């Protein structure tokens, strides 16, 4: 492997269709474009293309965008991203591709990673690329999506689904969550956290979190669970009981549990486990601590407990995760496959 090959940025090609939603079109450029390695070199190259020769593409806003690449760019992609569009025509109405869209997708090389944001999943489904796979889309479109594509295993209750080489997300902000997740999957928590800091978004919202949270913005007149979560994050290495969290907010356990689920979308126990898994991943990636010490520092207590939780969440053991991540960091993009096969399908919760 040559040095140039080792450091070649992973090419992300974003397919801009007529009726594209500008916000979602900009997510891949913003998230992937900020990812840098330790030498501040870009880890991704993001290119936007159309199904037609270079030229204007309509958006759902009062302006068009000028796309400088035609469909041939899809043949150069390591990852293809299809954001949502409001003008999918027969794709949305009948579940079939237009001729020009089918011709464009035929240029995508076998093995290319495919990503859909929101209703961009209709395009992948119409191409048959989601048959037999779990997938998600915006909750408001989920029933229609399932009726149109009965071979797809639709889950409308999650933010995103990572099925290895094919990933789908719910709408708008969930597209940010998915792209940050991909950066984390490719390059680890430190790089993903830096991207999240630069874009002022949460560094991690688990794919299995509910799309629709009953109380996403708490009533200012009511107590919230925010302080308890912040307190717990500073003490993940310690035993944390549900009653400890409830006492931080001066609530009964029953009231705290109900309010927590309303605000976060999962139970306090599920949330704590996810935070500890993220802490363990960070320590395995960035330190030489023993597996036993990582387990203690992440709050799992024993290596066996941590092994069970990482196996359930990522599909790999702590030792395998560390080895694969170190190999990937040392050998570049081509080493990514060592962990993707195991880590892919579990991110849907």
Tab-separated table of C-alpha atoms in Angstrom:
chain	number	residue	atom	x	y	z
A	1	UNK	CA	0.000	0.000	0.000
A	2	UNK	CA	1.469	3.350	-0.964
A	3	UNK	CA	1.509	6.351	1.293
A	4	UNK	CA	-0.808	8.245	-1.054
A	5	UNK	CA	-3.274	5.369	-0.990
A	6	UNK	CA	-3.109	5.153	2.778
A	7	UNK	CA	-4.014	8.810	3.196
A	8	UNK	CA	-6.521	9.148	0.365
A	9	UNK	CA	-9.676	10.689	1.840
A	10	UNK	CA	-12.772	8.524	1.782
A	11	UNK	CA	-14.953	9.888	-1.040
A	12	UNK	CA	-18.566	10.674	-0.143
A	13	UNK	CA	-20.813	11.458	-3.120
A	14	UNK	CA	-24.119	13.146	-2.291
A	15	UNK	CA	-26.920	12.701	-4.818
A	16	UNK	CA	-28.956	15.915	-5.191
A	17	UNK	CA	-32.383	15.253	-6.696
A	18	UNK	CA	-34.952	17.842	-7.774
A	19	UNK	CA	-36.964	18.986	-4.771
A	20	UNK	CA	-33.967	18.438	-2.473
A	21	UNK	CA	-34.245	19.821	1.054
A	22	UNK	CA	-31.275	22.214	1.441
A	23	UNK	CA	-30.785	21.514	5.137
A	24	UNK	CA	-30.408	17.784	4.628
A	25	UNK	CA	-28.323	18.234	1.485
A	26	UNK	CA	-25.802	20.197	3.556
A	27	UNK	CA	-25.469	17.657	6.392
A	28	UNK	CA	-22.851	15.364	4.761
A	29	UNK	CA	-20.646	18.275	3.695
A	30	UNK	CA	-20.789	19.817	7.141
A	31	UNK	CA	-20.213	16.660	9.181
A	32	UNK	CA	-17.798	14.707	6.986
A	33	UNK	CA	-16.048	17.875	5.845
A	34	UNK	CA	-14.948	18.656	9.402
A	35	UNK	CA	-13.391	15.254	10.153
A	36	UNK	CA	-9.597	15.430	10.390
A	37	UNK	CA	-6.862	12.998	11.368
A	38	UNK	CA	-4.137	13.716	13.919
A	39	UNK	CA	-2.164	15.588	11.258
A	40	UNK	CA	-5.239	17.743	10.455
A	41	UNK	CA	-5.627	16.108	7.053
A	42	UNK	CA	-9.206	15.673	5.813
A	43	UNK	CA	-10.549	12.170	6.292
A	44	UNK	CA	-13.347	12.594	3.748
A	45	UNK	CA	-13.812	14.272	0.404
A	46	UNK	CA	-17.436	15.282	-0.202
A	47	UNK	CA	-18.754	15.729	-3.748
A	48	UNK	CA	-22.301	16.629	-4.777
A	49	UNK	CA	-23.754	15.318	-8.026
A	50	UNK	CA	-26.991	15.252	-10.002
A	51	UNK	CA	-28.629	12.556	-12.119
A	52	UNK	CA	-28.185	14.938	-15.066
A	53	UNK	CA	-25.165	16.780	-16.491
A	54	UNK	CA	-23.858	19.642	-14.310
A	55	UNK	CA	-26.377	22.425	-13.844
A	56	UNK	CA	-29.162	23.731	-11.601
A	57	UNK	CA	-31.178	21.463	-9.320
A	58	UNK	CA	-34.468	22.604	-7.823
A	59	UNK	CA	-34.863	22.652	-4.051
A	60	UNK	CA	-37.990	22.794	-1.911
A	61	UNK	CA	-37.056	26.394	-1.037
A	62	UNK	CA	-37.268	29.540	-3.170
A	63	UNK	CA	-33.839	28.976	-4.701
A	64	UNK	CA	-32.043	26.415	-6.828
A	65	UNK	CA	-28.516	25.080	-6.382
A	66	UNK	CA	-25.833	24.744	-9.029
A	67	UNK	CA	-24.385	21.218	-9.015
A	68	UNK	CA	-21.017	20.895	-10.728
A	69	UNK	CA	-20.914	17.103	-11.141
A	70	UNK	CA	-23.072	14.735	-13.153
A	71	UNK	CA	-23.991	11.115	-12.340
A	72	UNK	CA	-20.539	9.835	-13.332
A	73	UNK	CA	-19.334	10.988	-9.888
A	74	UNK	CA	-21.300	8.094	-8.367
A	75	UNK	CA	-18.840	5.661	-9.933
A	76	UNK	CA	-16.025	7.193	-7.844
A	77	UNK	CA	-17.807	6.983	-4.486
A	78	UNK	CA	-16.756	5.041	-1.411
A	79	UNK	CA	-20.033	6.151	0.185
A	80	UNK	CA	-23.172	7.434	-1.554
A	81	UNK	CA	-25.588	9.606	0.426
A	82	UNK	CA	-29.171	10.220	-0.758
A	83	UNK	CA	-30.832	13.084	1.166
A	84	UNK	CA	-34.576	13.712	1.203
A	85	UNK	CA	-36.441	15.240	-1.717
A	86	UNK	CA	-40.037	16.410	-2.101
A	87	UNK	CA	-40.145	15.657	-5.837
A	88	UNK	CA	-39.537	11.924	-6.039
A	89	UNK	CA	-42.466	11.341	-8.406
A	90	UNK	CA	-42.911	7.649	-9.277
A	91	UNK	CA	-40.340	6.697	-6.648
A	92	UNK	CA	-42.684	7.986	-3.933
A	93	UNK	CA	-45.990	7.225	-5.632
A	94	UNK	CA	-45.329	3.826	-7.206
A	95	UNK	CA	-42.059	2.613	-5.674
A	96	UNK	CA	-40.231	2.554	-9.024
A	97	UNK	CA	-37.182	4.445	-10.265
A	98	UNK	CA	-37.236	6.885	-13.142
A	99	UNK	CA	-35.036	5.953	-16.070
A	100	UNK	CA	-32.407	8.598	-15.364
A	101	UNK	CA	-32.271	7.710	-11.662
A	102	UNK	CA	-31.919	3.998	-12.446
A	103	UNK	CA	-29.119	4.777	-14.908
A	104	UNK	CA	-27.351	6.925	-12.306
A	105	UNK	CA	-27.569	4.301	-9.565
A	106	UNK	CA	-26.263	1.651	-11.971
A	107	UNK	CA	-22.956	3.555	-11.916
A	108	UNK	CA	-22.453	2.875	-8.182
A	109	UNK	CA	-19.723	0.275	-7.704
A	110	UNK	CA	-20.505	-2.979	-5.864
A	111	UNK	CA	-19.526	-2.724	-2.211
A	112	UNK	CA	-20.081	1.028	-2.005
A	113	UNK	CA	-21.605	2.074	1.309
A	114	UNK	CA	-25.128	3.481	0.870
A	115	UNK	CA	-26.694	6.071	3.172
A	116	UNK	CA	-30.205	7.555	3.040
A	117	UNK	CA	-31.353	10.557	5.042
A	118	UNK	CA	-35.086	10.738	5.777
A	119	UNK	CA	-37.191	10.019	2.678
A	120	UNK	CA	-34.036	9.466	0.650
A	121	UNK	CA	-34.681	5.874	1.742
A	122	UNK	CA	-37.431	5.704	-0.883
A	123	UNK	CA	-34.733	5.820	-3.569
A	124	UNK	CA	-32.761	2.932	-2.081
A	125	UNK	CA	-35.962	0.935	-1.534
A	126	UNK	CA	-37.210	1.516	-5.085
A	127	UNK	CA	-33.863	0.220	-6.331
A	128	UNK	CA	-34.384	-2.982	-4.297
A	129	UNK	CA	-31.412	-2.192	-2.087
A	130	UNK	CA	-33.402	-2.391	1.157
A	131	UNK	CA	-35.213	-5.665	0.446
A	132	UNK	CA	-34.977	-7.918	3.484
A	133	UNK	CA	-33.117	-5.265	5.459
A	134	UNK	CA	-34.119	-3.203	8.487
A	135	UNK	CA	-34.573	0.473	7.615
A	136	UNK	CA	-36.126	3.645	8.938
A	137	UNK	CA	-37.450	6.915	7.599
A	138	UNK	CA	-39.294	9.947	8.943
A	139	UNK	CA	-42.055	8.770	11.281
A	140	UNK	CA	-44.706	10.624	9.235
A	141	UNK	CA	-43.798	8.586	6.129
A	142	UNK	CA	-43.213	5.228	7.799
A	143	UNK	CA	-46.641	3.676	7.179
A	144	UNK	CA	-46.658	4.716	3.528
A	145	UNK	CA	-43.084	3.511	3.134
A	146	UNK	CA	-43.961	0.099	4.541
A	147	UNK	CA	-47.030	-0.296	2.314
A	148	UNK	CA	-45.051	0.696	-0.771
A	149	UNK	CA	-42.089	-1.543	0.045
A	150	UNK	CA	-43.388	-4.597	1.949
A	151	UNK	CA	-40.039	-6.414	1.658
A	152	UNK	CA	-38.341	-3.775	3.810
A	153	UNK	CA	-38.367	-4.247	7.597
A	154	UNK	CA	-39.383	-0.724	8.566
A	155	UNK	CA	-38.748	0.499	12.119
A	156	UNK	CA	-40.296	3.929	12.659
A	157	UNK	CA	-39.254	4.129	16.309
A	158	UNK	CA	-35.518	4.772	15.872
A	159	UNK	CA	-33.333	7.676	14.809
A	160	UNK	CA	-31.210	5.638	12.436
A	161	UNK	CA	-30.333	2.085	11.503
A	162	UNK	CA	-26.836	0.870	10.690
A	163	UNK	CA	-27.123	-2.369	8.734
A	164	UNK	CA	-23.470	-2.544	7.803
A	165	UNK	CA	-23.145	-1.400	4.199
A	166	UNK	CA	-26.574	0.263	4.106
A	167	UNK	CA	-27.632	2.929	6.612
A	168	UNK	CA	-30.892	4.863	6.889
A	169	UNK	CA	-32.075	7.674	9.128
A	170	UNK	CA	-35.200	9.494	10.183
A	171	UNK	CA	-35.639	13.133	9.240
A	172	UNK	CA	-33.630	16.303	9.649
A	173	UNK	CA	-31.534	16.147	12.856
A	174	UNK	CA	-31.423	12.351	12.720
A	175	UNK	CA	-29.385	12.757	9.540
A	176	UNK	CA	-26.794	14.604	11.616
A	177	UNK	CA	-26.836	11.799	14.177
A	178	UNK	CA	-26.288	9.228	11.448
A	179	UNK	CA	-23.384	11.079	9.839
A	180	UNK	CA	-21.683	11.596	13.214
A	181	UNK	CA	-22.237	7.894	13.877
A	182	UNK	CA	-20.515	7.044	10.583
A	183	UNK	CA	-17.528	9.218	11.509
A	184	UNK	CA	-17.368	7.420	14.878
A	185	UNK	CA	-17.635	4.031	13.184
A	186	UNK	CA	-14.908	4.905	10.695
A	187	UNK	CA	-12.476	6.808	12.901
A	188	UNK	CA	-13.459	6.480	16.553
A	189	UNK	CA	-14.977	8.603	19.279
A	190	UNK	CA	-12.241	11.250	19.479
A	191	UNK	CA	-12.683	12.306	15.850
A	192	UNK	CA	-16.484	12.130	16.090
A	193	UNK	CA	-16.510	14.164	19.302
A	194	UNK	CA	-14.362	16.851	17.684
A	195	UNK	CA	-16.778	17.056	14.744
A	196	UNK	CA	-19.689	17.277	17.183
A	197	UNK	CA	-18.002	20.074	19.121
A	198	UNK	CA	-17.326	22.028	15.932
A	199	UNK	CA	-20.949	21.731	14.839
A	200	UNK	CA	-22.377	22.197	18.353
A	201	UNK	CA	-24.422	18.998	18.285
A	202	UNK	CA	-24.602	16.087	20.742
A	203	UNK	CA	-21.625	13.762	20.175
A	204	UNK	CA	-23.824	10.706	20.451
A	205	UNK	CA	-27.532	9.989	20.172
A	206	UNK	CA	-27.960	6.256	19.930
A	207	UNK	CA	-29.708	4.984	16.811
A	208	UNK	CA	-32.214	3.113	18.940
A	209	UNK	CA	-33.487	6.263	20.612
A	210	UNK	CA	-37.107	7.015	19.795
A	211	UNK	CA	-37.852	9.439	16.940
A	212	UNK	CA	-40.783	10.953	18.784
A	213	UNK	CA	-40.049	11.876	22.389
A	214	UNK	CA	-43.101	12.965	24.356
A	215	UNK	CA	-41.346	15.921	25.944
A	216	UNK	CA	-38.356	16.894	23.708
A	217	UNK	CA	-38.410	20.451	25.115
A	218	UNK	CA	-39.369	20.310	28.791
A	219	UNK	CA	-41.935	22.711	30.178
A	220	UNK	CA	-39.905	25.423	31.945
A	221	UNK	CA	-42.381	25.289	34.824
A	222	UNK	CA	-41.617	21.628	35.502
A	223	UNK	CA	-38.554	19.914	36.893
A	224	UNK	CA	-36.365	18.081	34.382
A	225	UNK	CA	-33.783	15.301	34.577
A	226	UNK	CA	-30.957	17.369	33.067
A	227	UNK	CA	-28.941	17.847	36.251
A	228	UNK	CA	-29.180	14.159	37.127
A	229	UNK	CA	-27.825	13.182	33.706
A	230	UNK	CA	-24.917	15.614	34.025
A	231	UNK	CA	-24.195	14.297	37.521
A	232	UNK	CA	-24.208	10.709	36.283
A	233	UNK	CA	-21.861	11.449	33.369
A	234	UNK	CA	-19.252	12.633	35.855
A	235	UNK	CA	-19.565	9.427	37.883
A	236	UNK	CA	-19.907	6.638	35.337
A	237	UNK	CA	-17.100	4.757	37.071
A	238	UNK	CA	-19.163	4.559	40.254
A	239	UNK	CA	-22.252	2.432	41.008
A	240	UNK	CA	-25.291	4.591	40.217
A	241	UNK	CA	-28.707	3.576	41.461
A	242	UNK	CA	-32.001	4.824	40.114
A	243	UNK	CA	-32.844	6.290	43.504
A	244	UNK	CA	-29.590	8.306	43.411
A	245	UNK	CA	-30.670	9.922	40.147
A	246	UNK	CA	-34.173	10.592	41.425
A	247	UNK	CA	-32.841	12.198	44.607
A	248	UNK	CA	-30.716	14.604	42.536
A	249	UNK	CA	-33.950	16.036	41.131
A	250	UNK	CA	-35.944	15.686	44.359
A	251	UNK	CA	-38.393	13.317	42.659
A	252	UNK	CA	-39.795	9.953	43.538
A	253	UNK	CA	-38.303	7.065	41.583
A	254	UNK	CA	-41.590	6.580	39.738
A	255	UNK	CA	-41.903	10.246	38.731
A	256	UNK	CA	-38.238	10.481	37.748
A	257	UNK	CA	-38.441	7.358	35.587
A	258	UNK	CA	-41.527	8.658	33.781
A	259	UNK	CA	-40.023	12.133	33.248
A	260	UNK	CA	-36.689	10.679	32.117
A	261	UNK	CA	-38.329	8.547	29.446
A	262	UNK	CA	-40.440	11.504	28.292
A	263	UNK	CA	-37.324	13.655	27.862
A	264	UNK	CA	-34.737	11.158	26.618
A	265	UNK	CA	-36.809	8.445	24.956
A	266	UNK	CA	-35.263	5.528	26.850
A	267	UNK	CA	-35.209	4.342	30.446
A	268	UNK	CA	-32.525	5.585	32.886
A	269	UNK	CA	-30.935	2.127	32.908
A	270	UNK	CA	-30.729	1.958	29.115
A	271	UNK	CA	-29.266	5.455	28.984
A	272	UNK	CA	-26.619	4.659	31.596
A	273	UNK	CA	-25.567	1.516	29.745
A	274	UNK	CA	-25.190	3.428	26.490
A	275	UNK	CA	-23.075	6.119	28.150
A	276	UNK	CA	-20.839	3.443	29.661
A	277	UNK	CA	-20.434	1.709	26.315
A	278	UNK	CA	-19.355	5.032	24.795
A	279	UNK	CA	-16.881	5.593	27.652
A	280	UNK	CA	-15.474	2.100	27.157
A	281	UNK	CA	-15.084	2.662	23.411
A	282	UNK	CA	-13.209	5.899	24.025
A	283	UNK	CA	-10.846	4.273	26.541
A	284	UNK	CA	-10.209	1.256	24.312
A	285	UNK	CA	-9.398	3.561	21.401
A	286	UNK	CA	-7.311	6.180	23.172
A	287	UNK	CA	-5.511	4.410	26.045
A	288	UNK	CA	-3.460	1.299	26.754
A	289	UNK	CA	-5.404	0.500	29.913
A	290	UNK	CA	-6.098	-3.167	30.473
A	291	UNK	CA	-9.565	-4.478	29.666
A	292	UNK	CA	-10.176	-4.936	33.407
A	293	UNK	CA	-9.255	-1.297	34.100
A	294	UNK	CA	-11.400	-0.028	31.225
A	295	UNK	CA	-14.323	-2.016	32.608
A	296	UNK	CA	-13.865	-0.421	36.032
A	297	UNK	CA	-13.397	3.113	34.677
A	298	UNK	CA	-16.467	2.803	32.444
A	299	UNK	CA	-18.579	1.583	35.354
A	300	UNK	CA	-19.147	-2.002	34.263
A	301	UNK	CA	-17.300	-3.382	37.267
A	302	UNK	CA	-15.934	-6.499	35.608
A	303	UNK	CA	-14.444	-7.309	32.234
A	304	UNK	CA	-17.098	-9.984	31.736
A	305	UNK	CA	-19.909	-7.485	32.198
A	306	UNK	CA	-18.306	-5.042	29.769
A	307	UNK	CA	-17.680	-7.838	27.271
A	308	UNK	CA	-21.362	-8.787	27.322
A	309	UNK	CA	-22.520	-5.207	26.787
A	310	UNK	CA	-20.049	-4.474	23.966
A	311	UNK	CA	-20.907	-7.763	22.300
A	312	UNK	CA	-24.609	-6.880	22.453
A	313	UNK	CA	-24.089	-3.313	21.220
A	314	UNK	CA	-21.182	-3.579	18.772
A	315	UNK	CA	-21.046	-7.265	17.965
A	316	UNK	CA	-17.398	-7.557	19.049
A	317	UNK	CA	-15.418	-8.148	22.229
A	318	UNK	CA	-13.362	-5.342	23.839
A	319	UNK	CA	-10.090	-6.915	22.691
A	320	UNK	CA	-11.329	-7.329	19.131
A	321	UNK	CA	-12.654	-3.766	19.094
A	322	UNK	CA	-9.331	-2.333	20.268
A	323	UNK	CA	-7.309	-4.436	17.822
A	324	UNK	CA	-9.535	-3.509	14.892
A	325	UNK	CA	-9.537	0.177	15.774
A	326	UNK	CA	-5.758	0.306	16.153
A	327	UNK	CA	-5.321	-1.530	12.856
A	328	UNK	CA	-7.718	0.850	11.161
A	329	UNK	CA	-5.981	3.894	12.582
A	330	UNK	CA	-2.598	2.611	11.452
A	331	UNK	CA	-3.499	1.266	8.047
A	332	UNK	CA	-6.084	3.765	6.787
A	333	UNK	CA	-9.426	3.280	5.141
A	334	UNK	CA	-8.789	-0.204	3.784
A	335	UNK	CA	-8.546	-1.627	7.308
A	336	UNK	CA	-12.078	-0.448	8.136
A	337	UNK	CA	-13.674	-3.756	7.214
A	338	UNK	CA	-12.162	-5.466	10.259
A	339	UNK	CA	-14.831	-4.035	12.530
A	340	UNK	CA	-17.676	-2.911	10.273
A	341	UNK	CA	-19.077	-6.395	9.804
A	342	UNK	CA	-19.614	-6.854	13.519
A	343	UNK	CA	-20.504	-3.291	14.503
A	344	UNK	CA	-23.039	-2.597	11.773
A	345	UNK	CA	-26.366	-4.181	12.563
A	346	UNK	CA	-26.539	-3.444	16.275
A	347	UNK	CA	-26.756	0.351	16.134
A	348	UNK	CA	-30.498	0.241	15.578
A	349	UNK	CA	-31.047	-0.418	19.293
